[in-house]
C-alpha cells in the first residue's frame, strides 16, 4: 500500500491510496463527508485488481478548504490521479453516493479512461430543494467538536452504519477529536451535486451498473427514471442495506460488484446481460 498525493491547481493536494495489483484498474470514490478509509474493506475484497482509493477534495487527507468545489474540479482530480498513477490505462470507476456522482461525471468527461462505471446509491437528477443542502450543512456544523473521545463521538452521532467510518476518521488534536472536513465545504459540495445532469447521463456510452439498497435514499420513481432515461444501464436492487450499503450490506455489495467487474466478465458479456 502506497499513500501518495496528486497536486492540483489552486494549491490543492489530493490524497490517493494505491494498493497496487496487476489486474484491471479500479478507482474507488467515497461519499460526502467520508473518506477513502471507508472503502478499504471493499478494496481488500477485490485483491488482484489495481486499486486506487481517492480522498476527494475537502475530505480525508486531501486539502480541507479548497476554493474550487465545482463538479469539474472533482472530476479533474480523478482524471489527474489516473494519468499520473496509471498512465495509459483504463479503469472501472466505483463510487458511492456523492462519489458515484463524481464517477459518473468523470466517465462522461473522459470515456477514453473508463472501462466501466458502478454507482452505489448514486443518482444524476439532483434535488431542487435548496433546503436539503442547507440542512446537511447545519447538521455537520452542529457536531459539538472537539469530541473528548470516541465514546463521546458515538453518543452524539448515533448508531447508523456510517458512524463507525466517521469515528475512525476523526483527527486527534490537543483538544480532542475533530472531523477531517468542514461543514460549509460539505454544504457547497452537495449543492453542486444537486444540479441535475440528465444530458450527460443520456449521452453516456460507458457500461454502467446502478446498485440500490433496500433501505436507501432513493424512491422507486427515482430509480425508474434513471433507467428509463438510459435503458442500457444495468440495475441491481440489494435485498438489504441502507444508503451506506457498502458498510451494512457488505457481503451482498461485494458479491454484486465482483460479478460485474472485468476480471469476472468481459465488457462484451456484460453488455449481453443487459
Tab-separated table of C-alpha atoms in Angstrom:
chain	number	residue	atom	x	y	z
A	1	UNK	CA	0.000	0.000	0.000
A	2	UNK	CA	1.368	3.397	-1.034
A	3	UNK	CA	-0.062	6.707	0.160
A	4	UNK	CA	0.630	9.454	-2.324
A	5	UNK	CA	-0.600	12.925	-3.242
A	6	UNK	CA	-1.599	14.413	-6.581
A	7	UNK	CA	-1.113	18.168	-6.925
A	8	UNK	CA	-3.870	20.224	-8.499
A	9	UNK	CA	-4.369	23.921	-9.365
A	10	UNK	CA	-5.023	26.315	-6.509
A	11	UNK	CA	-2.617	24.542	-4.184
A	12	UNK	CA	-4.968	21.577	-3.772
A	13	UNK	CA	-3.466	18.233	-2.801
A	14	UNK	CA	-5.458	15.057	-3.466
A	15	UNK	CA	-4.563	12.067	-1.309
A	16	UNK	CA	-4.611	8.697	-3.045
A	17	UNK	CA	-4.034	5.251	-1.587
A	18	UNK	CA	-2.546	2.932	-4.180
A	19	UNK	CA	-2.976	-0.695	-3.158
A	20	UNK	CA	-1.150	-1.915	-6.227
A	21	UNK	CA	-2.108	-5.099	-8.004
A	22	UNK	CA	-1.594	-6.380	-11.537
A	23	UNK	CA	-5.194	-6.693	-12.669
A	24	UNK	CA	-7.661	-4.254	-14.203
A	25	UNK	CA	-7.675	-0.792	-12.630
A	26	UNK	CA	-10.472	0.072	-10.185
A	27	UNK	CA	-10.859	3.589	-8.783
A	28	UNK	CA	-12.930	3.821	-5.585
A	29	UNK	CA	-14.723	7.065	-4.649
A	30	UNK	CA	-16.374	7.667	-1.258
A	31	UNK	CA	-19.462	9.704	-0.428
A	32	UNK	CA	-19.995	13.118	1.149
A	33	UNK	CA	-18.238	13.681	4.496
A	34	UNK	CA	-16.477	10.331	4.181
A	35	UNK	CA	-13.042	9.314	3.040
A	36	UNK	CA	-11.327	6.514	1.189
A	37	UNK	CA	-10.840	4.754	4.538
A	38	UNK	CA	-14.455	3.547	4.495
A	39	UNK	CA	-13.848	1.830	1.154
A	40	UNK	CA	-10.780	-0.093	2.296
A	41	UNK	CA	-12.876	-3.208	3.119
A	42	UNK	CA	-14.280	-3.082	-0.421
A	43	UNK	CA	-10.764	-2.729	-1.809
A	44	UNK	CA	-9.414	-5.603	0.276
A	45	UNK	CA	-12.211	-7.811	-1.071
A	46	UNK	CA	-11.000	-7.088	-4.619
A	47	UNK	CA	-7.469	-8.400	-4.395
A	48	UNK	CA	-5.885	-8.882	-7.797
A	49	UNK	CA	-7.112	-5.592	-9.206
A	50	UNK	CA	-5.004	-2.433	-9.429
A	51	UNK	CA	-6.791	-0.408	-6.756
A	52	UNK	CA	-6.738	3.358	-6.292
A	53	UNK	CA	-8.692	4.948	-3.442
A	54	UNK	CA	-9.132	8.698	-3.711
A	55	UNK	CA	-9.849	11.166	-0.897
A	56	UNK	CA	-11.937	13.676	-2.789
A	57	UNK	CA	-11.139	17.352	-2.255
A	58	UNK	CA	-12.347	18.662	1.093
A	59	UNK	CA	-12.283	15.137	2.534
A	60	UNK	CA	-9.907	12.814	4.359
A	61	UNK	CA	-6.229	13.637	3.872
A	62	UNK	CA	-6.860	15.864	0.852
A	63	UNK	CA	-6.939	19.666	1.073
A	64	UNK	CA	-9.633	20.552	3.626
A	65	UNK	CA	-10.637	24.009	2.348
A	66	UNK	CA	-10.289	24.112	-1.461
A	67	UNK	CA	-11.637	27.224	-3.156
A	68	UNK	CA	-12.971	25.339	-6.169
A	69	UNK	CA	-15.761	22.932	-5.265
A	70	UNK	CA	-17.227	22.602	-8.728
A	71	UNK	CA	-18.056	19.195	-10.061
A	72	UNK	CA	-15.491	19.801	-12.802
A	73	UNK	CA	-12.776	20.194	-10.157
A	74	UNK	CA	-13.699	16.857	-8.563
A	75	UNK	CA	-13.615	15.207	-11.976
A	76	UNK	CA	-10.254	16.779	-12.752
A	77	UNK	CA	-8.826	15.341	-9.537
A	78	UNK	CA	-9.801	11.803	-10.537
A	79	UNK	CA	-8.527	12.202	-14.087
A	80	UNK	CA	-5.190	13.605	-12.895
A	81	UNK	CA	-4.772	10.773	-10.386
A	82	UNK	CA	-5.288	8.237	-13.165
A	83	UNK	CA	-2.975	9.976	-15.600
A	84	UNK	CA	-0.190	10.187	-13.023
A	85	UNK	CA	-0.548	6.807	-11.301
A	86	UNK	CA	-1.786	4.507	-14.089
A	87	UNK	CA	-0.844	6.328	-17.305
A	88	UNK	CA	-2.247	4.866	-20.491
A	89	UNK	CA	-4.676	2.571	-18.682
A	90	UNK	CA	-8.449	2.485	-18.360
A	91	UNK	CA	-10.359	1.901	-15.137
A	92	UNK	CA	-13.677	0.920	-13.704
A	93	UNK	CA	-14.918	3.817	-11.574
A	94	UNK	CA	-16.790	2.668	-8.464
A	95	UNK	CA	-18.479	5.333	-6.350
A	96	UNK	CA	-20.978	5.593	-3.531
A	97	UNK	CA	-23.445	8.496	-3.231
A	98	UNK	CA	-21.557	11.736	-3.976
A	99	UNK	CA	-18.654	9.560	-5.118
A	100	UNK	CA	-20.980	7.851	-7.601
A	101	UNK	CA	-21.864	11.281	-8.970
A	102	UNK	CA	-18.161	12.138	-9.353
A	103	UNK	CA	-17.526	8.776	-11.017
A	104	UNK	CA	-20.398	9.274	-13.454
A	105	UNK	CA	-19.242	12.750	-14.458
A	106	UNK	CA	-15.648	11.544	-14.857
A	107	UNK	CA	-16.879	8.735	-17.116
A	108	UNK	CA	-18.897	11.258	-19.109
A	109	UNK	CA	-15.987	13.685	-19.459
A	110	UNK	CA	-13.299	11.103	-20.236
A	111	UNK	CA	-14.806	7.904	-21.630
A	112	UNK	CA	-11.361	7.085	-23.040
A	113	UNK	CA	-10.200	6.420	-19.482
A	114	UNK	CA	-13.147	4.261	-18.468
A	115	UNK	CA	-13.745	0.532	-18.693
A	116	UNK	CA	-16.960	0.641	-16.693
A	117	UNK	CA	-18.952	2.586	-14.119
A	118	UNK	CA	-20.514	1.341	-10.878
A	119	UNK	CA	-22.838	3.678	-8.963
A	120	UNK	CA	-23.847	2.546	-5.475
A	121	UNK	CA	-26.742	4.612	-4.132
A	122	UNK	CA	-25.983	7.357	-6.644
A	123	UNK	CA	-28.145	9.411	-8.978
A	124	UNK	CA	-27.905	12.246	-11.502
A	125	UNK	CA	-31.230	14.063	-11.031
A	126	UNK	CA	-30.155	16.328	-8.185
A	127	UNK	CA	-32.506	17.913	-5.674
A	128	UNK	CA	-34.478	21.069	-6.422
A	129	UNK	CA	-34.935	21.879	-2.742
A	130	UNK	CA	-32.157	24.277	-1.574
A	131	UNK	CA	-33.091	23.430	1.986
A	132	UNK	CA	-31.708	19.908	1.566
A	133	UNK	CA	-28.090	21.042	1.212
A	134	UNK	CA	-28.512	23.731	3.846
A	135	UNK	CA	-29.867	21.128	6.257
A	136	UNK	CA	-26.825	18.933	5.749
A	137	UNK	CA	-24.581	21.924	6.366
A	138	UNK	CA	-26.399	22.729	9.594
A	139	UNK	CA	-26.155	19.123	10.712
A	140	UNK	CA	-22.392	18.913	10.223
A	141	UNK	CA	-21.961	22.327	11.855
A	142	UNK	CA	-23.947	21.094	14.871
A	143	UNK	CA	-21.347	18.484	15.834
A	144	UNK	CA	-20.073	19.514	19.292
A	145	UNK	CA	-16.411	19.275	18.361
A	146	UNK	CA	-13.863	18.605	19.501
A	147	UNK	CA	-15.179	15.343	20.890
A	148	UNK	CA	-13.448	14.323	24.108
A	149	UNK	CA	-13.062	10.739	22.872
A	150	UNK	CA	-14.603	8.131	20.590
A	151	UNK	CA	-17.296	7.287	23.124
A	152	UNK	CA	-18.484	10.891	23.184
A	153	UNK	CA	-18.494	10.967	19.395
A	154	UNK	CA	-20.592	7.811	19.174
A	155	UNK	CA	-23.048	9.064	21.776
A	156	UNK	CA	-23.703	12.150	19.685
A	157	UNK	CA	-23.573	10.618	16.208
A	158	UNK	CA	-25.785	7.619	16.919
A	159	UNK	CA	-25.928	4.053	15.600
A	160	UNK	CA	-26.108	4.495	11.810
A	161	UNK	CA	-23.796	2.424	9.629
A	162	UNK	CA	-21.703	5.416	8.602
A	163	UNK	CA	-20.854	6.329	12.203
A	164	UNK	CA	-18.086	3.735	12.532
A	165	UNK	CA	-16.425	5.254	9.466
A	166	UNK	CA	-16.875	8.805	10.743
A	167	UNK	CA	-15.427	7.921	14.130
A	168	UNK	CA	-12.482	6.049	12.622
A	169	UNK	CA	-11.751	9.101	10.504
A	170	UNK	CA	-11.719	11.659	13.341
A	171	UNK	CA	-8.448	13.538	13.613
A	172	UNK	CA	-6.735	13.702	17.030
A	173	UNK	CA	-5.781	17.194	18.226
A	174	UNK	CA	-4.535	18.519	21.567
A	175	UNK	CA	-8.140	19.495	22.359
A	176	UNK	CA	-9.833	16.278	21.251
A	177	UNK	CA	-11.172	14.602	18.102
A	178	UNK	CA	-12.322	16.658	15.123
A	179	UNK	CA	-13.705	15.714	11.692
A	180	UNK	CA	-11.442	15.910	8.673
A	181	UNK	CA	-13.981	18.022	6.785
A	182	UNK	CA	-15.539	21.465	7.082
A	183	UNK	CA	-19.325	21.809	7.342
A	184	UNK	CA	-19.515	24.747	4.935
A	185	UNK	CA	-17.425	22.874	2.370
A	186	UNK	CA	-19.770	19.900	2.643
A	187	UNK	CA	-22.764	22.140	2.010
A	188	UNK	CA	-21.190	23.801	-1.028
A	189	UNK	CA	-20.128	20.407	-2.372
A	190	UNK	CA	-23.581	18.865	-2.155
A	191	UNK	CA	-25.197	21.983	-3.634
A	192	UNK	CA	-23.227	21.300	-6.827
A	193	UNK	CA	-24.205	17.617	-6.740
A	194	UNK	CA	-27.858	18.644	-6.566
A	195	UNK	CA	-27.736	20.232	-10.017
A	196	UNK	CA	-29.441	17.804	-12.461
A	197	UNK	CA	-27.123	16.258	-15.071
A	198	UNK	CA	-29.518	14.396	-17.340
A	199	UNK	CA	-27.824	15.487	-20.575
A	200	UNK	CA	-24.551	13.845	-19.535
A	201	UNK	CA	-26.363	10.756	-18.312
A	202	UNK	CA	-28.337	10.223	-21.507
A	203	UNK	CA	-25.214	10.719	-23.656
A	204	UNK	CA	-23.076	8.329	-21.581
A	205	UNK	CA	-21.756	5.333	-23.534
A	206	UNK	CA	-19.838	3.601	-20.755
A	207	UNK	CA	-21.101	0.206	-19.457
A	208	UNK	CA	-22.863	1.110	-16.218
A	209	UNK	CA	-24.144	-0.720	-13.146
A	210	UNK	CA	-26.528	1.120	-10.806
A	211	UNK	CA	-26.876	-0.531	-7.390
A	212	UNK	CA	-29.595	0.476	-4.943
A	213	UNK	CA	-30.094	-0.646	-1.343
A	214	UNK	CA	-33.396	-1.849	0.075
A	215	UNK	CA	-33.466	0.980	2.601
A	216	UNK	CA	-31.555	3.541	0.538
A	217	UNK	CA	-32.353	7.183	-0.049
A	218	UNK	CA	-33.953	6.942	-3.498
A	219	UNK	CA	-37.620	6.355	-4.252
A	220	UNK	CA	-38.891	3.808	-6.736
A	221	UNK	CA	-39.696	6.713	-9.072
A	222	UNK	CA	-36.113	7.993	-8.809
A	223	UNK	CA	-34.686	4.600	-9.703
A	224	UNK	CA	-37.127	4.024	-12.542
A	225	UNK	CA	-36.426	7.427	-14.102
A	226	UNK	CA	-32.683	6.761	-14.073
A	227	UNK	CA	-33.183	3.570	-16.072
A	228	UNK	CA	-35.926	4.971	-18.294
A	229	UNK	CA	-33.644	7.786	-19.423
A	230	UNK	CA	-30.812	5.341	-20.135
A	231	UNK	CA	-32.275	1.840	-20.608
A	232	UNK	CA	-28.909	0.191	-21.297
A	233	UNK	CA	-27.961	0.747	-17.648
A	234	UNK	CA	-27.827	-2.487	-15.655
A	235	UNK	CA	-29.703	-2.156	-12.345
A	236	UNK	CA	-29.372	-4.318	-9.225
A	237	UNK	CA	-31.518	-3.878	-6.113
A	238	UNK	CA	-29.933	-5.270	-2.966
A	239	UNK	CA	-32.150	-7.240	-0.597
A	240	UNK	CA	-30.763	-5.266	2.363
A	241	UNK	CA	-28.703	-2.273	3.292
A	242	UNK	CA	-29.071	1.453	3.822
A	243	UNK	CA	-27.676	4.340	1.795
A	244	UNK	CA	-24.314	3.147	3.141
A	245	UNK	CA	-24.766	-0.379	1.831
A	246	UNK	CA	-21.004	-0.757	1.323
A	247	UNK	CA	-20.913	-0.849	5.130
A	248	UNK	CA	-24.127	-2.534	6.267
A	249	UNK	CA	-24.791	-4.872	3.317
A	250	UNK	CA	-21.138	-5.576	2.639
A	251	UNK	CA	-21.287	-9.231	1.563
A	252	UNK	CA	-24.130	-8.642	-0.892
A	253	UNK	CA	-22.459	-5.494	-2.239
A	254	UNK	CA	-19.179	-7.327	-2.841
A	255	UNK	CA	-20.956	-10.250	-4.495
A	256	UNK	CA	-22.669	-7.901	-6.961
A	257	UNK	CA	-19.508	-5.891	-7.574
A	258	UNK	CA	-17.290	-8.912	-8.170
A	259	UNK	CA	-19.735	-10.396	-10.664
A	260	UNK	CA	-19.683	-7.213	-12.703
A	261	UNK	CA	-16.018	-6.206	-12.659
A	262	UNK	CA	-13.906	-7.017	-15.737
A	263	UNK	CA	-11.895	-9.821	-14.102
A	264	UNK	CA	-15.131	-11.760	-13.809
A	265	UNK	CA	-16.856	-10.732	-17.019
A	266	UNK	CA	-15.731	-9.032	-20.185
A	267	UNK	CA	-17.352	-5.800	-21.277
A	268	UNK	CA	-18.964	-7.660	-24.161
A	269	UNK	CA	-20.593	-10.260	-21.941
A	270	UNK	CA	-21.781	-7.579	-19.535
A	271	UNK	CA	-23.441	-5.814	-22.426
A	272	UNK	CA	-25.193	-9.032	-23.410
A	273	UNK	CA	-26.526	-9.399	-19.864
A	274	UNK	CA	-28.423	-6.172	-20.274
